């Protein structure tokens, strides 16, 4: 358990109100060169949700990462109240640093209603207790971690399908990952949505590198999220285990596209995620 | 062939420039109650592309439908030049009618580059020549068409998996559809991208109704696109047959989510699509 790291994440996602539609977020005190994309997407969703009746939960978001976030200065989030309708509320949020937009997002919120119900089936995978954590796998393989990876992390990740030892081989473009906040979260459903938004950016793009024998920890690989889209289908807790079923239908033109389905342990589909990212293998010396 | 209808579609997608970042689009002279979503998404993409160097093709778009479009008045498209970067250009477009935003979209364009390449495999389905058109299927089943459906259409659609006669039964939430512009298009690659954007909104959401024994032509069904996201992977022509492989991972809360992969006839994956839509079965009399 990393309750302290989880509490820090919850604090990170609790923005400071500046004006009715303007919020400010900070970054953790870590030596990262750019802000983690999931943090910006999560904070932007908090900003949007702060301007919406809590009786209308978020059901989707679509964002573009435009510029690398600077972790040394705060991020300003400005909300545009696009529409307040009878059933749906739509918001646009821009994240600003140094006078420039670093992230542009729109999100939609809906009064709960009943309707048709169906969902994809969860694949049959080993339970999280039988899968080693990514930390253990990396340590076992002797991979040198950047210092920010080597401290207690708020999200625990367990890769079902691959071990570091076999990771450089060409694998099919799909992976199953168990993840959860590594400590107790407050009960507010919005927190769980935001923590999943944060966590959903951690492994998804890497799925697109699986057939190519490289990954985010290979030397000379440059990867950056280009966009991030999520749809929330049913309630869930992000401090219970979630299975993140990911595949990559395509990579081309320096970009990889990955899709994810998120299930609770009992097989309920709670979210769908799609992300495209830039994947470049830099030539040595460049 | 409906070359005239295709020419009309190309004309529809050719916006009138009003100012550097402002364009105006019209709607076809048809008795529809609201503008077809694919038209707004396609026109918005044209507006964005008009502000971008043609040497940077579009690789993705994300849009939200906020209000029903009014086909009796023009639509104004206003482009916000979010970023002009070294490799990527990002635009935001709002579509406005009666002083209100009806559609909010962001799109990303990229200088072509090389990189990793992989793609999902095309399923094995009968060729389009062996599949009746939706028009023939509807006529055969004696379905009463609204008048706008009954004139020559620019997009020809052939449903591989189902016939009207069996459509009311509960079917799995997936369908394969052959589609193409039903006449010759100009060679400009942007036109093909935009025609696919237009056409991709036609059958996708219906996929989510398949397990529930209703469809867009059932009495008392109300369906409306909520969002639309596309990723363009490789070049294609929209006047050659394209296979649209669609599935719906989830429906809940009055919403259905559908995903699509678009292949050329030779099996090349050219686009990925995701859309969520509102699906309500209205009680009789309501």
CSV table of N, CA and C in Angstrom, one decimal, chain A residues 59-62 64 66-67 80 82-83 87-88 90 92 101 104 106-108 110 113-120 173 208 211-212 221 226-227 229 231-234 248-255 257 259 261 269 272 274 276 278-281, chain B residues 59-62 64 66-67 80 82-83 87-88 90 92 101 104 106-108 110 113-120 173 208 211-212 221 226-227 229 231-234 248-255 257 259 261 269 272 274 276 278-281:
chain,number,residue,atom,x,y,z
A,59,UNK,N,-19.9,11.4,-18.7
A,59,UNK,CA,-19.9,10.1,-19.4
A,59,UNK,C,-18.9,10.1,-20.6
A,60,UNK,N,-18.3,11.2,-20.9
A,60,UNK,CA,-17.2,11.1,-21.9
A,60,UNK,C,-16.3,12.3,-21.9
A,61,UNK,N,-15.1,12.2,-22.4
A,61,UNK,CA,-14.2,13.3,-22.6
A,61,UNK,C,-13.4,13.0,-23.9
A,62,UNK,N,-12.9,14.1,-24.5
A,62,UNK,CA,-12.0,14.0,-25.7
A,62,UNK,C,-11.0,15.1,-25.5
A,64,UNK,N,-6.9,16.8,-26.6
A,64,UNK,CA,-5.7,16.8,-27.4
A,64,UNK,C,-4.6,17.4,-26.5
A,66,UNK,N,-1.3,19.4,-26.7
A,66,UNK,CA,-0.8,20.3,-27.7
A,66,UNK,C,0.7,20.6,-27.5
A,67,UNK,N,1.1,20.8,-26.2
A,67,UNK,CA,2.5,21.1,-25.9
A,67,UNK,C,2.9,20.4,-24.6
A,80,UNK,N,-15.1,26.6,-20.6
A,80,UNK,CA,-16.1,27.3,-21.5
A,80,UNK,C,-17.4,26.5,-21.3
A,82,UNK,N,-20.1,25.3,-22.7
A,82,UNK,CA,-20.6,25.2,-24.1
A,82,UNK,C,-22.1,25.0,-24.1
A,83,UNK,N,-22.6,24.2,-23.2
A,83,UNK,CA,-24.1,24.0,-23.2
A,83,UNK,C,-24.6,23.4,-21.9
A,87,UNK,N,-30.9,17.3,-20.6
A,87,UNK,CA,-30.3,16.0,-20.1
A,87,UNK,C,-28.8,16.1,-20.1
A,88,UNK,N,-28.2,16.9,-21.0
A,88,UNK,CA,-26.7,16.9,-21.1
A,88,UNK,C,-26.1,18.3,-20.9
A,90,UNK,N,-22.3,20.2,-21.5
A,90,UNK,CA,-21.1,20.0,-22.2
A,90,UNK,C,-20.1,21.2,-21.9
A,92,UNK,N,-16.0,22.7,-22.4
A,92,UNK,CA,-14.7,22.7,-23.0
A,92,UNK,C,-13.7,23.3,-22.0
A,101,UNK,N,-1.8,27.3,-24.9
A,101,UNK,CA,-2.7,26.1,-24.6
A,101,UNK,C,-1.8,24.9,-24.7
A,104,UNK,N,-6.3,20.7,-24.8
A,104,UNK,CA,-7.7,21.2,-25.2
A,104,UNK,C,-8.6,20.0,-25.0
A,106,UNK,N,-12.9,18.5,-24.4
A,106,UNK,CA,-14.3,18.7,-24.2
A,106,UNK,C,-14.8,17.5,-23.4
A,107,UNK,N,-15.8,17.7,-22.6
A,107,UNK,CA,-16.4,16.6,-21.8
A,107,UNK,C,-17.9,16.8,-21.7
A,108,UNK,N,-18.6,15.7,-21.6
A,108,UNK,CA,-20.0,15.7,-21.6
A,108,UNK,C,-20.6,15.0,-20.3
A,110,UNK,N,-24.2,13.9,-18.0
A,110,UNK,CA,-25.6,13.6,-18.3
A,110,UNK,C,-26.4,13.3,-17.0
A,113,UNK,N,-30.1,8.2,-16.7
A,113,UNK,CA,-31.4,7.7,-17.2
A,113,UNK,C,-31.2,6.2,-17.5
A,114,UNK,N,-32.4,5.6,-17.7
A,114,UNK,CA,-32.4,4.1,-18.0
A,114,UNK,C,-32.4,3.9,-19.6
A,115,UNK,N,-32.0,2.7,-20.0
A,115,UNK,CA,-32.1,2.5,-21.4
A,115,UNK,C,-31.6,1.1,-21.7
A,116,UNK,N,-31.4,0.8,-23.0
A,116,UNK,CA,-30.8,-0.5,-23.4
A,116,UNK,C,-29.5,-0.7,-22.6
A,117,UNK,N,-29.2,-2.0,-22.4
A,117,UNK,CA,-28.0,-2.4,-21.7
A,117,UNK,C,-27.4,-3.6,-22.3
A,118,UNK,N,-26.1,-3.5,-22.7
A,118,UNK,CA,-25.3,-4.6,-23.1
A,118,UNK,C,-23.8,-4.2,-22.9
A,119,UNK,N,-23.0,-5.2,-22.9
A,119,UNK,CA,-21.6,-4.9,-22.7
A,119,UNK,C,-20.7,-6.0,-23.2
A,120,UNK,N,-19.5,-5.7,-23.6
A,120,UNK,CA,-18.5,-6.7,-24.0
A,120,UNK,C,-18.1,-7.6,-22.8
A,173,UNK,N,-0.1,-7.0,-30.7
A,173,UNK,CA,-0.4,-5.6,-30.2
A,173,UNK,C,-1.6,-5.6,-29.2
A,208,UNK,N,0.9,-0.1,-28.5
A,208,UNK,CA,1.2,0.0,-29.9
A,208,UNK,C,2.6,-0.3,-30.2
A,211,UNK,N,4.4,-5.0,-31.0
A,211,UNK,CA,4.8,-5.8,-32.2
A,211,UNK,C,6.2,-5.4,-32.7
A,212,UNK,N,6.8,-4.3,-32.1
A,212,UNK,CA,8.0,-3.7,-32.7
A,212,UNK,C,9.2,-3.8,-31.9
A,221,UNK,N,13.7,5.6,-27.5
A,221,UNK,CA,12.3,5.6,-27.9
A,221,UNK,C,11.7,7.0,-27.4
A,226,UNK,N,-0.9,12.0,-28.0
A,226,UNK,CA,-1.4,13.0,-28.9
A,226,UNK,C,-2.8,13.4,-28.4
A,227,UNK,N,-3.6,12.4,-28.2
A,227,UNK,CA,-5.0,12.7,-27.7
A,227,UNK,C,-5.4,11.6,-26.7
A,229,UNK,N,-9.3,9.9,-25.3
A,229,UNK,CA,-10.8,9.9,-25.3
A,229,UNK,C,-11.3,8.8,-24.4
A,231,UNK,N,-14.9,7.0,-22.4
A,231,UNK,CA,-16.4,6.9,-22.2
A,231,UNK,C,-16.6,6.1,-20.9
A,232,UNK,N,-17.4,6.7,-20.0
A,232,UNK,CA,-17.7,6.0,-18.8
A,232,UNK,C,-19.1,5.4,-18.8
A,233,UNK,N,-19.1,4.1,-18.6
A,233,UNK,CA,-20.4,3.4,-18.8
A,233,UNK,C,-21.1,3.1,-17.6
A,234,UNK,N,-20.4,2.7,-16.5
A,234,UNK,CA,-21.1,2.3,-15.3
A,234,UNK,C,-20.2,2.7,-14.1
A,248,UNK,N,-4.0,-2.5,-30.0
A,248,UNK,CA,-3.7,-1.4,-30.9
A,248,UNK,C,-4.0,-1.8,-32.3
A,249,UNK,N,-5.1,-1.3,-32.9
A,249,UNK,CA,-5.5,-1.7,-34.2
A,249,UNK,C,-4.5,-1.2,-35.3
A,250,UNK,N,-3.7,-0.2,-35.0
A,250,UNK,CA,-2.9,0.4,-36.1
A,250,UNK,C,-1.7,1.2,-35.5
A,251,UNK,N,-0.6,1.1,-36.3
A,251,UNK,CA,0.5,2.1,-36.1
A,251,UNK,C,1.0,2.4,-37.5
A,252,UNK,N,1.2,3.7,-37.8
A,252,UNK,CA,1.7,4.2,-39.1
A,252,UNK,C,2.1,5.6,-39.0
A,253,UNK,N,2.9,6.1,-39.8
A,253,UNK,CA,3.2,7.5,-39.9
A,253,UNK,C,3.8,8.1,-38.6
A,254,UNK,N,4.5,7.3,-37.8
A,254,UNK,CA,5.0,7.8,-36.5
A,254,UNK,C,4.0,7.8,-35.4
A,255,UNK,N,2.8,7.3,-35.7
A,255,UNK,CA,1.7,7.3,-34.7
A,255,UNK,C,1.2,5.9,-34.4
A,257,UNK,N,-2.1,3.9,-32.5
A,257,UNK,CA,-3.5,4.0,-31.9
A,257,UNK,C,-3.8,2.8,-31.0
A,259,UNK,N,-6.6,1.1,-28.1
A,259,UNK,CA,-8.0,1.1,-27.5
A,259,UNK,C,-8.0,0.3,-26.2
A,261,UNK,N,-10.6,-1.3,-22.9
A,261,UNK,CA,-11.8,-1.6,-22.2
A,261,UNK,C,-11.4,-1.8,-20.8
A,269,UNK,N,-18.2,-3.9,-17.4
A,269,UNK,CA,-17.5,-3.0,-18.3
A,269,UNK,C,-17.8,-1.6,-17.8
A,272,UNK,N,-14.4,2.8,-21.7
A,272,UNK,CA,-13.7,2.6,-22.9
A,272,UNK,C,-12.8,3.7,-23.1
A,274,UNK,N,-9.7,5.4,-25.8
A,274,UNK,CA,-8.9,5.4,-27.1
A,274,UNK,C,-7.8,6.5,-27.0
A,276,UNK,N,-4.3,8.0,-29.3
A,276,UNK,CA,-3.2,8.0,-30.3
A,276,UNK,C,-2.0,8.7,-29.7
A,278,UNK,N,2.4,9.7,-30.4
A,278,UNK,CA,3.6,9.8,-31.3
A,278,UNK,C,4.6,8.7,-30.8
A,279,UNK,N,5.1,7.9,-31.7
A,279,UNK,CA,6.1,6.9,-31.3
A,279,UNK,C,7.2,7.1,-32.3
A,280,UNK,N,8.4,7.6,-31.8
A,280,UNK,CA,9.5,7.7,-32.7
A,280,UNK,C,10.7,6.9,-32.1
A,281,UNK,N,11.4,6.2,-32.9
A,281,UNK,CA,12.6,5.6,-32.5
A,281,UNK,C,13.8,6.5,-33.0
B,59,UNK,N,-4.9,13.6,-39.4
B,59,UNK,CA,-4.8,12.3,-38.9
B,59,UNK,C,-5.8,11.9,-37.8
B,60,UNK,N,-6.5,12.9,-37.3
B,60,UNK,CA,-7.6,12.6,-36.3
B,60,UNK,C,-8.5,13.8,-36.1
B,61,UNK,N,-9.7,13.5,-35.6
B,61,UNK,CA,-10.6,14.5,-35.2
B,61,UNK,C,-11.5,14.0,-34.1
B,62,UNK,N,-11.9,14.9,-33.2
B,62,UNK,CA,-12.8,14.6,-32.1
B,62,UNK,C,-13.9,15.7,-32.0
B,64,UNK,N,-18.0,17.0,-30.7
B,64,UNK,CA,-19.3,16.8,-29.9
B,64,UNK,C,-20.4,17.5,-30.6
B,66,UNK,N,-23.8,19.3,-30.1
B,66,UNK,CA,-24.3,20.0,-29.0
B,66,UNK,C,-25.8,20.3,-29.1
B,67,UNK,N,-26.2,20.6,-30.3
B,67,UNK,CA,-27.6,21.0,-30.6
B,67,UNK,C,-28.0,20.5,-32.0
B,80,UNK,N,-10.3,28.1,-34.7
B,80,UNK,CA,-9.3,28.6,-33.8
B,80,UNK,C,-8.0,27.8,-34.0
B,82,UNK,N,-5.3,26.6,-32.9
B,82,UNK,CA,-4.7,26.2,-31.5
B,82,UNK,C,-3.2,26.1,-31.5
B,83,UNK,N,-2.6,25.5,-32.6
B,83,UNK,CA,-1.2,25.3,-32.6
B,83,UNK,C,-0.7,25.0,-34.0
B,87,UNK,N,5.9,19.5,-36.4
B,87,UNK,CA,5.3,18.3,-37.1
B,87,UNK,C,3.8,18.3,-37.1
B,88,UNK,N,3.2,18.9,-36.1
B,88,UNK,CA,1.7,18.8,-36.0
B,88,UNK,C,1.1,20.2,-36.0
B,90,UNK,N,-2.8,21.8,-35.0
B,90,UNK,CA,-4.0,21.5,-34.3
B,90,UNK,C,-5.0,22.6,-34.5
B,92,UNK,N,-9.2,23.9,-33.7
B,92,UNK,CA,-10.5,23.7,-33.1
B,92,UNK,C,-11.5,24.5,-34.0
B,101,UNK,N,-23.5,27.4,-30.4
B,101,UNK,CA,-22.7,26.4,-30.9
B,101,UNK,C,-23.5,25.1,-31.1
B,104,UNK,N,-18.8,21.2,-31.7
B,104,UNK,CA,-17.5,21.6,-31.3
B,104,UNK,C,-16.5,20.5,-31.6
B,106,UNK,N,-12.2,19.3,-32.5
B,106,UNK,CA,-10.8,19.6,-32.7
B,106,UNK,C,-10.2,18.6,-33.6
B,107,UNK,N,-9.2,19.0,-34.4
B,107,UNK,CA,-8.6,18.0,-35.4
B,107,UNK,C,-7.1,18.3,-35.4
B,108,UNK,N,-6.4,17.2,-35.8
B,108,UNK,CA,-4.9,17.3,-35.8
B,108,UNK,C,-4.4,16.9,-37.1
B,110,UNK,N,-0.7,16.4,-39.6
B,110,UNK,CA,0.7,16.1,-39.4
B,110,UNK,C,1.5,16.0,-40.7
B,113,UNK,N,5.4,11.3,-41.9
B,113,UNK,CA,6.7,10.7,-41.5
B,113,UNK,C,6.6,9.2,-41.5
B,114,UNK,N,7.8,8.6,-41.4
B,114,UNK,CA,7.8,7.1,-41.4
B,114,UNK,C,7.9,6.6,-39.9
B,115,UNK,N,7.6,5.4,-39.7
B,115,UNK,CA,7.6,4.8,-38.4
B,115,UNK,C,7.2,3.4,-38.4
B,116,UNK,N,6.9,2.9,-37.1
B,116,UNK,CA,6.4,1.5,-37.0
B,116,UNK,C,5.2,1.3,-37.8
B,117,UNK,N,4.9,0.1,-38.3
B,117,UNK,CA,3.7,-0.2,-39.0
B,117,UNK,C,3.1,-1.5,-38.6
B,118,UNK,N,1.9,-1.5,-38.2
B,118,UNK,CA,1.1,-2.7,-38.1
B,118,UNK,C,-0.4,-2.4,-38.2
B,119,UNK,N,-1.2,-3.3,-38.4
B,119,UNK,CA,-2.6,-3.1,-38.5
B,119,UNK,C,-3.5,-4.3,-38.2
B,120,UNK,N,-4.7,-4.1,-37.8
B,120,UNK,CA,-5.6,-5.2,-37.5
B,120,UNK,C,-6.0,-5.8,-38.9
B,173,UNK,N,-23.9,-7.4,-31.1
B,173,UNK,CA,-23.7,-5.9,-31.4
B,173,UNK,C,-22.5,-5.7,-32.3
B,208,UNK,N,-25.2,-0.3,-32.1
B,208,UNK,CA,-25.5,-0.5,-30.6
B,208,UNK,C,-26.9,-0.9,-30.4
B,211,UNK,N,-28.5,-5.7,-30.4
B,211,UNK,CA,-29.0,-6.7,-29.5
B,211,UNK,C,-30.4,-6.4,-28.9
B,212,UNK,N,-31.0,-5.3,-29.3
B,212,UNK,CA,-32.2,-4.9,-28.6
B,212,UNK,C,-33.4,-4.9,-29.5
B,221,UNK,N,-38.3,5.0,-32.0
B,221,UNK,CA,-36.9,5.1,-31.6
B,221,UNK,C,-36.3,6.5,-31.9
B,226,UNK,N,-23.9,11.7,-30.2
B,226,UNK,CA,-23.4,12.6,-29.2
B,226,UNK,C,-22.0,13.1,-29.5
B,227,UNK,N,-21.2,12.2,-30.0
B,227,UNK,CA,-19.8,12.6,-30.3
B,227,UNK,C,-19.4,11.9,-31.6
B,229,UNK,N,-15.4,10.5,-33.2
B,229,UNK,CA,-14.0,10.6,-33.3
B,229,UNK,C,-13.4,9.7,-34.4
B,231,UNK,N,-9.7,8.5,-36.6
B,231,UNK,CA,-8.3,8.5,-36.8
B,231,UNK,C,-8.0,7.9,-38.2
B,232,UNK,N,-7.2,8.7,-39.0
B,232,UNK,CA,-6.9,8.3,-40.4
B,232,UNK,C,-5.5,7.7,-40.4
B,233,UNK,N,-5.4,6.4,-40.9
B,233,UNK,CA,-4.1,5.7,-40.8
B,233,UNK,C,-3.4,5.7,-42.1
B,234,UNK,N,-4.1,5.5,-43.2
B,234,UNK,CA,-3.4,5.4,-44.5
B,234,UNK,C,-4.3,5.9,-45.6
B,248,UNK,N,-20.2,-2.7,-31.0
B,248,UNK,CA,-20.6,-1.9,-29.9
B,248,UNK,C,-20.2,-2.5,-28.6
B,249,UNK,N,-19.2,-2.0,-27.9
B,249,UNK,CA,-18.8,-2.7,-26.6
B,249,UNK,C,-19.8,-2.4,-25.5
B,250,UNK,N,-20.6,-1.4,-25.6
B,250,UNK,CA,-21.5,-1.1,-24.5
B,250,UNK,C,-22.7,-0.2,-24.8
B,251,UNK,N,-23.8,-0.5,-24.1
B,251,UNK,CA,-24.9,0.5,-24.1
B,251,UNK,C,-25.4,0.5,-22.7
B,252,UNK,N,-25.6,1.7,-22.2
B,252,UNK,CA,-26.1,1.9,-20.8
B,252,UNK,C,-26.5,3.3,-20.7
B,253,UNK,N,-27.4,3.6,-19.7
B,253,UNK,CA,-27.8,5.0,-19.4
B,253,UNK,C,-28.4,5.8,-20.5
B,254,UNK,N,-29.0,5.1,-21.5
B,254,UNK,CA,-29.6,5.8,-22.6
B,254,UNK,C,-28.6,6.1,-23.7
B,255,UNK,N,-27.4,5.6,-23.6
B,255,UNK,CA,-26.3,5.8,-24.6
B,255,UNK,C,-25.8,4.5,-25.1
B,257,UNK,N,-22.3,3.0,-27.3
B,257,UNK,CA,-21.0,3.3,-27.8
B,257,UNK,C,-20.7,2.3,-29.0
B,259,UNK,N,-17.8,1.3,-32.2
B,259,UNK,CA,-16.4,1.5,-32.7
B,259,UNK,C,-16.4,0.9,-34.1
B,261,UNK,N,-13.8,0.0,-37.7
B,261,UNK,CA,-12.5,0.0,-38.4
B,261,UNK,C,-12.9,0.0,-39.9
B,269,UNK,N,-6.0,-1.2,-43.5
B,269,UNK,CA,-6.8,-0.5,-42.5
B,269,UNK,C,-6.6,1.0,-42.8
B,272,UNK,N,-10.0,4.4,-38.1
B,272,UNK,CA,-10.7,3.9,-37.0
B,272,UNK,C,-11.7,5.0,-36.5
B,274,UNK,N,-14.9,6.0,-33.6
B,274,UNK,CA,-15.7,5.7,-32.3
B,274,UNK,C,-16.7,6.8,-32.2
B,276,UNK,N,-20.3,7.7,-29.7
B,276,UNK,CA,-21.4,7.5,-28.7
B,276,UNK,C,-22.6,8.2,-29.1
B,278,UNK,N,-27.1,8.9,-28.3
B,278,UNK,CA,-28.2,8.8,-27.5
B,278,UNK,C,-29.2,7.8,-28.1
B,279,UNK,N,-29.7,6.9,-27.4
B,279,UNK,CA,-30.7,5.9,-27.9
B,279,UNK,C,-31.8,5.8,-27.0
B,280,UNK,N,-33.0,6.3,-27.4
B,280,UNK,CA,-34.1,6.3,-26.5
B,280,UNK,C,-35.3,5.6,-27.2
B,281,UNK,N,-36.0,4.7,-26.5
B,281,UNK,CA,-37.2,4.2,-27.1
B,281,UNK,C,-38.3,4.9,-26.4
